[in-house]
Short mmCIF file of C-alpha atoms and ligand atoms in Angstrom, two decimals:
data_model
loop_
_atom_site.label_atom_id
_atom_site.label_comp_id
_atom_site.label_asym_id
_atom_site.label_seq_id
_atom_site.Cartn_x
_atom_site.Cartn_y
_atom_site.Cartn_z
CA MET A 1 125.50 54.26 56.87
CA ARG A 2 124.98 53.62 60.57
CA LEU A 3 127.99 52.83 62.73
CA SER A 4 127.75 50.78 65.89
CA GLY A 5 131.19 51.64 67.19
CA VAL A 6 134.75 52.69 66.53
CA GLU A 7 138.00 51.04 67.57
CA LEU A 8 141.05 53.23 68.17
CA ARG A 9 144.14 51.05 67.95
CA ARG A 10 147.76 52.05 68.48
CA ILE A 11 150.63 50.02 67.09
CA ARG A 12 154.39 50.37 67.07
CA ILE A 13 156.16 49.18 63.91
CA PRO A 14 159.95 49.28 63.34
CA LEU A 15 161.40 50.88 60.19
CA VAL A 16 163.93 48.85 58.19
CA SER A 17 166.45 51.68 58.64
CA PRO A 18 166.42 55.04 60.44
CA PHE A 19 164.78 57.83 58.44
CA ARG A 20 166.44 61.17 59.14
CA THR A 21 164.91 64.49 58.13
CA SER A 22 165.63 68.07 59.17
CA PHE A 23 163.03 67.67 61.95
CA ALA A 24 163.46 64.15 63.35
CA THR A 25 165.12 60.76 63.10
CA GLU A 26 162.48 58.05 62.97
CA THR A 27 163.50 54.49 63.79
CA GLU A 28 159.98 53.23 64.19
CA ARG A 29 156.48 54.47 63.56
CA GLU A 30 153.76 54.75 66.19
CA VAL A 31 150.54 54.48 64.20
CA LEU A 32 146.96 55.15 65.24
CA PHE A 33 144.29 53.24 63.33
CA VAL A 34 140.59 54.04 63.30
CA ARG A 35 138.34 51.07 62.60
CA VAL A 36 134.66 51.85 62.10
CA LEU A 37 132.01 49.18 62.35
CA GLY A 38 129.23 49.79 59.83
CA GLU A 39 126.07 47.80 59.18
CA ASP A 40 127.37 46.11 56.05
CA ALA A 41 131.13 46.53 56.32
CA GLU A 42 133.92 47.78 58.51
CA GLY A 43 136.45 50.37 57.42
CA TRP A 44 140.02 51.28 58.33
CA GLY A 45 141.66 54.67 58.63
CA GLU A 46 145.33 55.41 59.32
CA CYS A 47 146.38 58.58 61.10
CA VAL A 48 149.61 60.06 59.73
CA ALA A 49 150.49 62.07 62.85
CA ILE A 50 153.94 61.23 64.18
CA THR A 51 154.92 60.78 67.83
CA GLU A 52 156.01 64.36 68.47
CA PRO A 53 154.74 67.66 66.99
CA LEU A 54 157.92 68.20 64.94
CA TYR A 55 156.57 68.01 61.37
CA SER A 56 153.28 69.78 62.11
CA PRO A 57 151.42 70.74 65.30
CA GLU A 58 149.69 67.36 65.39
CA TYR A 59 151.04 64.29 67.21
CA VAL A 60 149.68 60.85 67.75
CA ASP A 61 148.50 61.11 71.39
CA GLY A 62 146.79 64.40 70.59
CA ALA A 63 145.12 62.96 67.50
CA GLU A 64 143.75 60.04 69.49
CA GLN A 65 142.33 62.37 72.11
CA VAL A 66 140.77 64.69 69.52
CA ILE A 67 139.15 61.77 67.72
CA ARG A 68 137.81 60.24 70.91
CA ASP A 69 136.61 63.39 72.66
CA PHE A 70 135.69 65.79 69.85
CA LEU A 71 135.23 64.01 66.52
CA LEU A 72 133.44 60.77 67.37
CA PRO A 73 130.75 62.62 69.37
CA ARG A 74 130.10 64.70 66.24
CA LEU A 75 129.60 61.76 63.89
CA PRO A 76 126.15 61.99 62.32
CA ALA A 77 123.95 58.99 63.15
CA ASP A 78 123.64 58.25 59.45
CA VAL A 79 127.12 58.98 58.23
CA THR A 80 128.73 59.41 54.81
CA ALA A 81 132.26 60.62 54.10
CA PRO A 82 131.14 63.92 52.48
CA ALA A 83 129.06 64.74 55.59
CA LEU A 84 132.13 64.68 57.82
CA GLY A 85 133.61 68.01 56.67
CA PRO A 86 130.62 70.03 57.88
CA ALA A 87 130.17 67.84 60.98
CA PHE A 88 133.81 68.33 62.04
CA ALA A 89 134.11 71.98 60.99
CA PRO A 90 133.53 73.37 64.51
CA VAL A 91 136.73 71.60 65.60
CA LYS A 92 139.56 73.86 64.49
CA GLY A 93 142.58 72.30 62.81
CA HIS A 94 143.48 68.67 63.59
CA ALA A 95 143.40 67.73 59.93
CA MET A 96 145.30 64.48 60.54
CA ALA A 97 142.77 63.33 63.13
CA LYS A 98 139.87 64.25 60.83
CA ALA A 99 141.50 62.52 57.86
CA ALA A 100 141.88 59.25 59.76
CA VAL A 101 138.17 59.16 60.59
CA GLU A 102 137.20 60.08 57.03
CA MET A 103 139.47 57.39 55.57
CA ALA A 104 137.78 54.74 57.72
CA VAL A 105 134.22 55.92 57.01
CA LEU A 106 134.91 56.07 53.27
CA ASP A 107 136.47 52.60 53.34
CA ALA A 108 133.39 51.13 55.07
CA GLU A 109 131.02 52.95 52.72
CA LEU A 110 132.86 51.81 49.60
CA ARG A 111 133.23 48.22 50.81
CA GLY A 112 129.47 48.26 51.42
CA VAL A 113 128.77 49.16 47.78
CA GLY A 114 131.68 47.23 46.23
CA MET A 115 133.53 50.25 44.83
CA SER A 116 137.28 50.84 45.07
CA TYR A 117 138.88 53.96 46.51
CA ALA A 118 140.51 54.63 43.12
CA ALA A 119 137.19 54.39 41.25
CA TYR A 120 135.52 56.69 43.80
CA LEU A 121 138.26 59.32 43.62
CA GLY A 122 138.41 59.20 39.82
CA GLY A 123 141.66 57.32 39.24
CA ILE A 124 142.62 56.69 35.62
CA ARG A 125 145.66 54.41 36.05
CA ASP A 126 145.91 50.89 37.40
CA ARG A 127 149.66 51.14 37.98
CA VAL A 128 151.61 54.20 39.06
CA SER A 129 155.18 55.32 38.82
CA THR A 130 156.85 55.71 42.18
CA GLY A 131 159.84 57.39 43.67
CA VAL A 132 161.68 56.99 46.93
CA SER A 133 162.50 59.48 49.65
CA VAL A 134 166.06 59.18 50.94
CA GLY A 135 166.84 60.49 54.41
CA ILE A 136 169.83 62.53 55.53
CA MET A 137 172.86 60.28 55.96
CA ASP A 138 176.10 60.47 57.93
CA SER A 139 178.25 60.57 54.80
CA ILE A 140 178.07 60.94 51.03
CA PRO A 141 179.37 57.38 50.36
CA GLU A 142 176.55 56.06 52.55
CA LEU A 143 174.04 58.16 50.61
CA LEU A 144 175.38 56.94 47.27
CA ASP A 145 175.08 53.32 48.46
CA HIS A 146 171.42 53.83 49.35
CA VAL A 147 170.63 55.58 46.08
CA THR A 148 172.41 52.81 44.13
CA GLY A 149 170.20 50.25 45.84
CA TYR A 150 166.96 52.12 45.21
CA LEU A 151 167.75 52.70 41.54
CA ALA A 152 168.61 49.02 41.15
CA GLU A 153 165.18 48.18 42.62
CA GLY A 154 163.60 50.27 39.86
CA TYR A 155 162.44 53.45 41.58
CA ALA A 156 161.60 56.10 39.01
CA ARG A 157 162.96 59.09 40.89
CA ILE A 158 165.01 59.97 43.93
CA LYS A 159 164.09 62.57 46.54
CA LEU A 160 166.87 63.70 48.84
CA LYS A 161 166.09 65.17 52.23
CA ILE A 162 168.17 68.31 52.71
CA GLN A 163 168.96 70.79 55.47
CA PRO A 164 171.60 73.49 55.94
CA GLY A 165 174.94 71.68 55.84
CA TRP A 166 173.52 68.75 53.80
CA ASP A 167 172.34 70.14 50.49
CA VAL A 168 174.60 71.16 47.58
CA ASP A 169 177.30 68.51 48.19
CA PRO A 170 174.97 65.49 48.35
CA VAL A 171 173.01 66.77 45.34
CA ARG A 172 176.21 67.24 43.35
CA ALA A 173 177.46 63.79 44.35
CA VAL A 174 174.21 62.09 43.29
CA ARG A 175 174.10 63.99 39.98
CA GLU A 176 177.72 63.21 39.19
CA ARG A 177 177.33 59.52 40.01
CA PHE A 178 173.92 58.80 38.48
CA GLY A 179 173.64 61.36 35.69
CA ASP A 180 170.28 62.28 34.28
CA ILE A 181 167.93 60.61 36.83
CA LEU A 182 164.74 62.29 38.05
CA LEU A 183 166.00 64.05 41.18
CA GLN A 184 164.27 66.35 43.66
CA VAL A 185 164.99 67.64 47.17
CA ASP A 186 162.86 68.24 50.25
CA ALA A 187 163.85 70.76 52.93
CA ASN A 188 160.84 70.44 55.27
CA THR A 189 160.96 74.21 56.06
CA ALA A 190 164.64 74.13 57.12
CA TYR A 191 165.68 77.39 55.38
CA THR A 192 164.85 81.08 55.63
CA ARG A 193 164.55 83.90 53.10
CA ALA A 194 168.17 84.78 53.95
CA ASP A 195 169.25 81.50 52.31
CA THR A 196 168.09 82.54 48.84
CA ARG A 197 171.58 82.85 47.37
CA HIS A 198 172.66 79.56 48.85
CA LEU A 199 169.58 77.77 47.49
CA ALA A 200 170.36 79.20 44.04
CA ASP A 201 173.52 77.05 44.16
CA LEU A 202 171.19 74.10 43.54
CA ASP A 203 170.05 75.56 40.19
CA PRO A 204 172.81 74.01 38.03
CA PHE A 205 171.71 70.49 39.04
CA GLU A 206 168.39 70.71 37.17
CA LEU A 207 166.27 69.30 39.96
CA LEU A 208 162.61 68.55 39.32
CA PHE A 209 161.99 70.99 42.17
CA ILE A 210 162.89 71.96 45.70
CA GLU A 211 160.14 71.10 48.15
CA GLN A 212 159.08 73.36 51.01
CA PRO A 213 162.30 75.31 51.60
CA LEU A 214 160.71 77.95 53.87
CA PRO A 215 158.30 77.86 56.84
CA GLU A 216 154.78 76.78 56.02
CA GLU A 217 153.12 80.16 56.60
CA ASP A 218 155.65 81.99 54.38
CA LEU A 219 153.78 81.95 51.05
CA LEU A 220 155.14 85.35 50.10
CA GLY A 221 158.71 84.22 50.81
CA HIS A 222 158.19 81.22 48.55
CA ALA A 223 156.86 83.49 45.80
CA THR A 224 159.94 85.72 46.07
CA LEU A 225 162.23 82.69 46.14
CA ALA A 226 160.48 81.20 43.10
CA SER A 227 161.36 84.28 41.08
CA ALA A 228 165.00 84.18 42.26
CA LEU A 229 165.67 80.51 41.41
CA THR A 230 165.47 78.54 38.19
CA THR A 231 164.68 75.40 40.26
CA PRO A 232 160.87 75.14 40.55
CA ILE A 233 159.32 75.33 44.03
CA CYS A 234 157.00 72.57 45.28
CA LEU A 235 154.91 73.14 48.40
CA ASP A 236 153.86 70.50 50.91
CA GLU A 237 153.45 71.76 54.50
CA SER A 238 152.01 75.11 53.25
CA ILE A 239 149.20 73.42 51.34
CA VAL A 240 146.76 72.84 54.17
CA SER A 241 143.60 73.03 52.03
CA ALA A 242 142.28 73.64 48.53
CA GLN A 243 141.95 77.32 49.49
CA ALA A 244 145.62 77.44 50.49
CA ALA A 245 146.54 75.74 47.20
CA ALA A 246 144.56 78.29 45.20
CA ASP A 247 146.21 81.15 47.12
CA ALA A 248 149.73 79.71 46.71
CA LEU A 249 149.20 79.25 42.97
CA SER A 250 147.73 82.72 42.52
CA LEU A 251 150.70 84.21 44.37
CA GLY A 252 153.23 82.26 42.31
CA ALA A 253 154.55 80.61 45.49
CA CYS A 254 154.92 77.22 43.81
CA SER A 255 154.58 75.47 40.48
CA VAL A 256 154.20 71.90 41.83
CA ILE A 257 152.15 70.57 44.77
CA ASN A 258 152.75 67.57 47.05
CA VAL A 259 149.37 66.32 48.27
CA LYS A 260 149.15 64.23 51.41
CA ALA A 261 145.55 63.34 52.10
CA GLY A 262 146.35 62.41 55.67
CA ARG A 263 147.72 65.90 56.29
CA VAL A 264 144.99 67.99 54.61
CA GLY A 265 141.94 66.49 56.33
CA GLY A 266 141.29 63.51 54.06
CA TYR A 267 140.94 62.24 50.53
CA LEU A 268 138.02 64.53 49.67
CA GLU A 269 140.04 67.67 50.40
CA ALA A 270 143.05 66.08 48.68
CA ARG A 271 140.90 65.55 45.60
CA ARG A 272 139.86 69.23 45.71
CA ILE A 273 143.53 70.29 45.89
CA HIS A 274 144.20 68.04 42.92
CA ASP A 275 141.34 69.68 41.01
CA VAL A 276 142.46 73.23 41.82
CA SER A 277 146.01 72.38 40.70
CA MET A 278 144.79 70.80 37.48
CA ALA A 279 142.71 73.88 36.75
CA HIS A 280 145.93 75.92 37.09
CA GLY A 281 147.83 73.47 34.90
CA VAL A 282 150.08 72.61 37.85
CA PRO A 283 151.26 69.01 38.39
CA VAL A 284 150.63 67.30 41.71
CA TRP A 285 152.09 64.16 43.22
CA CYS A 286 151.13 61.93 46.07
CA GLY A 287 153.28 62.45 49.15
CA GLY A 288 153.83 59.87 51.84
CA MET A 289 154.29 59.78 55.60
CA LEU A 290 155.73 56.31 56.02
CA GLU A 291 152.25 54.80 55.95
CA THR A 292 151.62 51.12 56.51
CA GLY A 293 149.90 49.06 53.83
CA LEU A 294 146.50 50.47 54.81
CA GLY A 295 147.43 54.11 54.27
CA ARG A 296 149.54 53.13 51.26
CA ALA A 297 146.53 51.50 49.59
CA ALA A 298 144.58 54.76 49.73
CA ASN A 299 147.60 56.81 48.64
CA LEU A 300 148.01 54.58 45.58
CA ALA A 301 144.38 55.26 44.70
CA PHE A 302 145.08 58.98 44.93
CA ALA A 303 148.25 58.63 42.85
CA ALA A 304 146.08 57.17 40.07
CA LEU A 305 144.30 60.54 39.53
CA PRO A 306 144.88 62.31 36.21
CA GLY A 307 146.71 65.31 37.70
CA CYS A 308 149.24 63.14 39.57
CA THR A 309 151.73 63.27 36.75
CA LEU A 310 154.92 63.10 38.84
CA PRO A 311 156.10 59.94 40.67
CA GLY A 312 154.77 59.78 44.25
CA ASP A 313 156.30 58.83 47.60
CA VAL A 314 154.37 55.57 47.45
CA SER A 315 157.24 53.13 47.66
CA ALA A 316 157.01 49.38 48.19
CA SER A 317 156.34 48.04 51.71
CA ASP A 318 159.91 46.76 52.05
CA ARG A 319 161.33 50.26 51.70
CA TYR A 320 159.78 50.96 55.10
CA TYR A 321 158.89 47.77 56.96
CA SER A 322 160.16 44.19 56.97
CA GLN A 323 156.68 43.15 58.10
CA ASP A 324 153.79 45.31 56.91
CA VAL A 325 150.30 45.12 58.40
CA THR A 326 148.85 44.08 55.02
CA GLU A 327 150.18 41.78 52.33
CA PRO A 328 153.25 43.70 51.14
CA PHE A 329 153.00 46.15 48.26
CA ARG A 330 155.72 45.36 45.73
CA LEU A 331 157.45 47.36 43.03
CA VAL A 332 157.19 45.63 39.66
CA ASP A 333 159.04 47.10 36.68
CA GLY A 334 159.27 50.39 38.56
CA LEU A 335 155.49 50.56 39.06
CA MET A 336 153.11 50.00 41.95
CA THR A 337 149.70 48.43 41.38
CA VAL A 338 146.68 50.46 42.44
CA PRO A 339 144.33 48.27 44.52
CA SER A 340 141.07 47.61 42.69
CA GLY A 341 139.02 45.70 45.27
CA PRO A 342 136.22 47.31 47.30
CA GLY A 343 137.25 50.17 49.59
CA LEU A 344 140.98 50.18 50.27
CA GLY A 345 141.18 46.86 48.44
CA VAL A 346 143.47 45.37 51.08
CA GLU A 347 142.85 43.69 54.42
CA PRO A 348 144.88 44.10 57.58
CA LEU A 349 146.68 40.91 58.67
CA MET A 350 144.97 40.71 62.04
CA ASP A 351 147.53 38.45 63.72
CA VAL A 352 150.35 40.82 62.67
CA LEU A 353 148.38 43.85 63.75
CA ASP A 354 147.50 42.24 67.10
CA ALA A 355 151.14 41.41 67.76
CA MET A 356 152.14 45.06 67.15
CA THR A 357 149.23 46.54 69.11
CA GLU A 358 150.06 48.59 72.18
CA SER A 359 146.57 49.78 73.05
CA LYS A 360 143.03 49.32 71.83
CA ARG A 361 139.97 51.22 72.85
CA PHE A 362 136.43 50.58 71.67
CA VAL A 363 134.02 53.50 71.57
CA ARG A 364 130.38 52.46 71.35
CA LEU A 365 128.27 55.02 69.50
CA PRO A 366 124.80 55.69 70.88
CA GLN A 367 122.24 54.97 68.15
CA SER A 368 119.99 57.90 69.09
CA ARG A 369 122.59 60.61 68.50
CA THR A 370 121.95 63.42 66.06
CA GLY A 371 125.59 64.11 65.36
CA SER A 372 125.73 67.70 66.53
CA SER A 373 126.94 68.70 69.96
O1 NPG B 1 157.85 57.51 51.40
O2 NPG B 1 156.30 57.72 52.91
C1 NPG B 1 157.39 58.03 52.41
C2 NPG B 1 158.20 59.10 53.08
C3 NPG B 1 158.18 60.36 52.29
O3 NPG B 1 159.81 61.94 52.93
C4 NPG B 1 158.69 61.50 53.10
N1 NPG B 1 157.87 61.95 54.03
O4 NPG B 1 158.41 65.31 54.88
O5 NPG B 1 157.37 64.40 53.28
C5 NPG B 1 157.96 64.32 54.34
C6 NPG B 1 158.24 62.96 54.94
C7 NPG B 1 157.57 62.68 56.27
C8 NPG B 1 157.63 61.42 56.80
C9 NPG B 1 156.90 63.65 56.96
C10 NPG B 1 157.03 61.12 58.01
C11 NPG B 1 156.32 63.35 58.20
C12 NPG B 1 156.39 62.08 58.69
#
């Protein structure tokens, strides 16, 4: 597929309520979109980098610069999504920037041939079970109110964000109030190996797992922790590639994996992580990074894969945004529908997107380029 140009568009979109984690409190999302113009179709990519480098080293201004200055000049003249890995390999890191370009190229390619993201990735479900991620709150009554609301809406499982000082008590309160629900926690690297005994205090609550308790590079620490706890360990930030997943599983550092395509370089690498996990008999689930309807569409396609046997963080649009940039995704009977139309299977609402747009830059691609530089 030949591309004539690429639009880099930044929007600002308010969240329905603040989302507090151990690393940040988000009240809005600054989102970078990549829109590629192909011969037969255009495609959209959403970059998951947040405003500041607090979740990972990437951040939205940096991602935009990397895409503009280092990735777009390396696009092959005749581009396909699988060709991007090798073309971008000389650029170290910047998986979120790379993923955004890949998502857009794959969308354009698939729209051109009339195939859905889910069909391309190998999805086997047309509706998927979904959970909801609940941020850190000011008080336990406030937390219980939020969880009550989400369960009433039909979410299949609850994930509580935790950090030192907000862990055992909120978990106990939710267990006592709601009984035998599917419950998991996410620490976003907020603990150290010295917290092992404290984290074992979560064991009696029979959580599905604790996600990413220790720093991302500490695979050995996670392996040691896994043998000290009865609560299973899930890794997110540590799983930067299929290689990292294979290493973590071989080491016994986790027994569940959270896959975020936008964080691991794109849906092709995400699919490889899924395949490695399945080969180890380890369940995966689709993580989320507060994506708009465009990123959500692709995440739902991923969540339809056979190894995604646990509910994902692919909640309905109204859990995040009162006005999404696509027609809203809705939760029906506790399930989300996987888009089946060509490519992402959803269209951006251009008037909404335009109203939220803060900057837009068009990069024309020279038609004579070879793609290497
Ligand atoms: O439902 O999209 C969602 C949010 C799920 O908790 C969630 N995401 O650490 O996994 C995370 C967290 C996150 C959000 C991370 C935004 C980085 C940015």
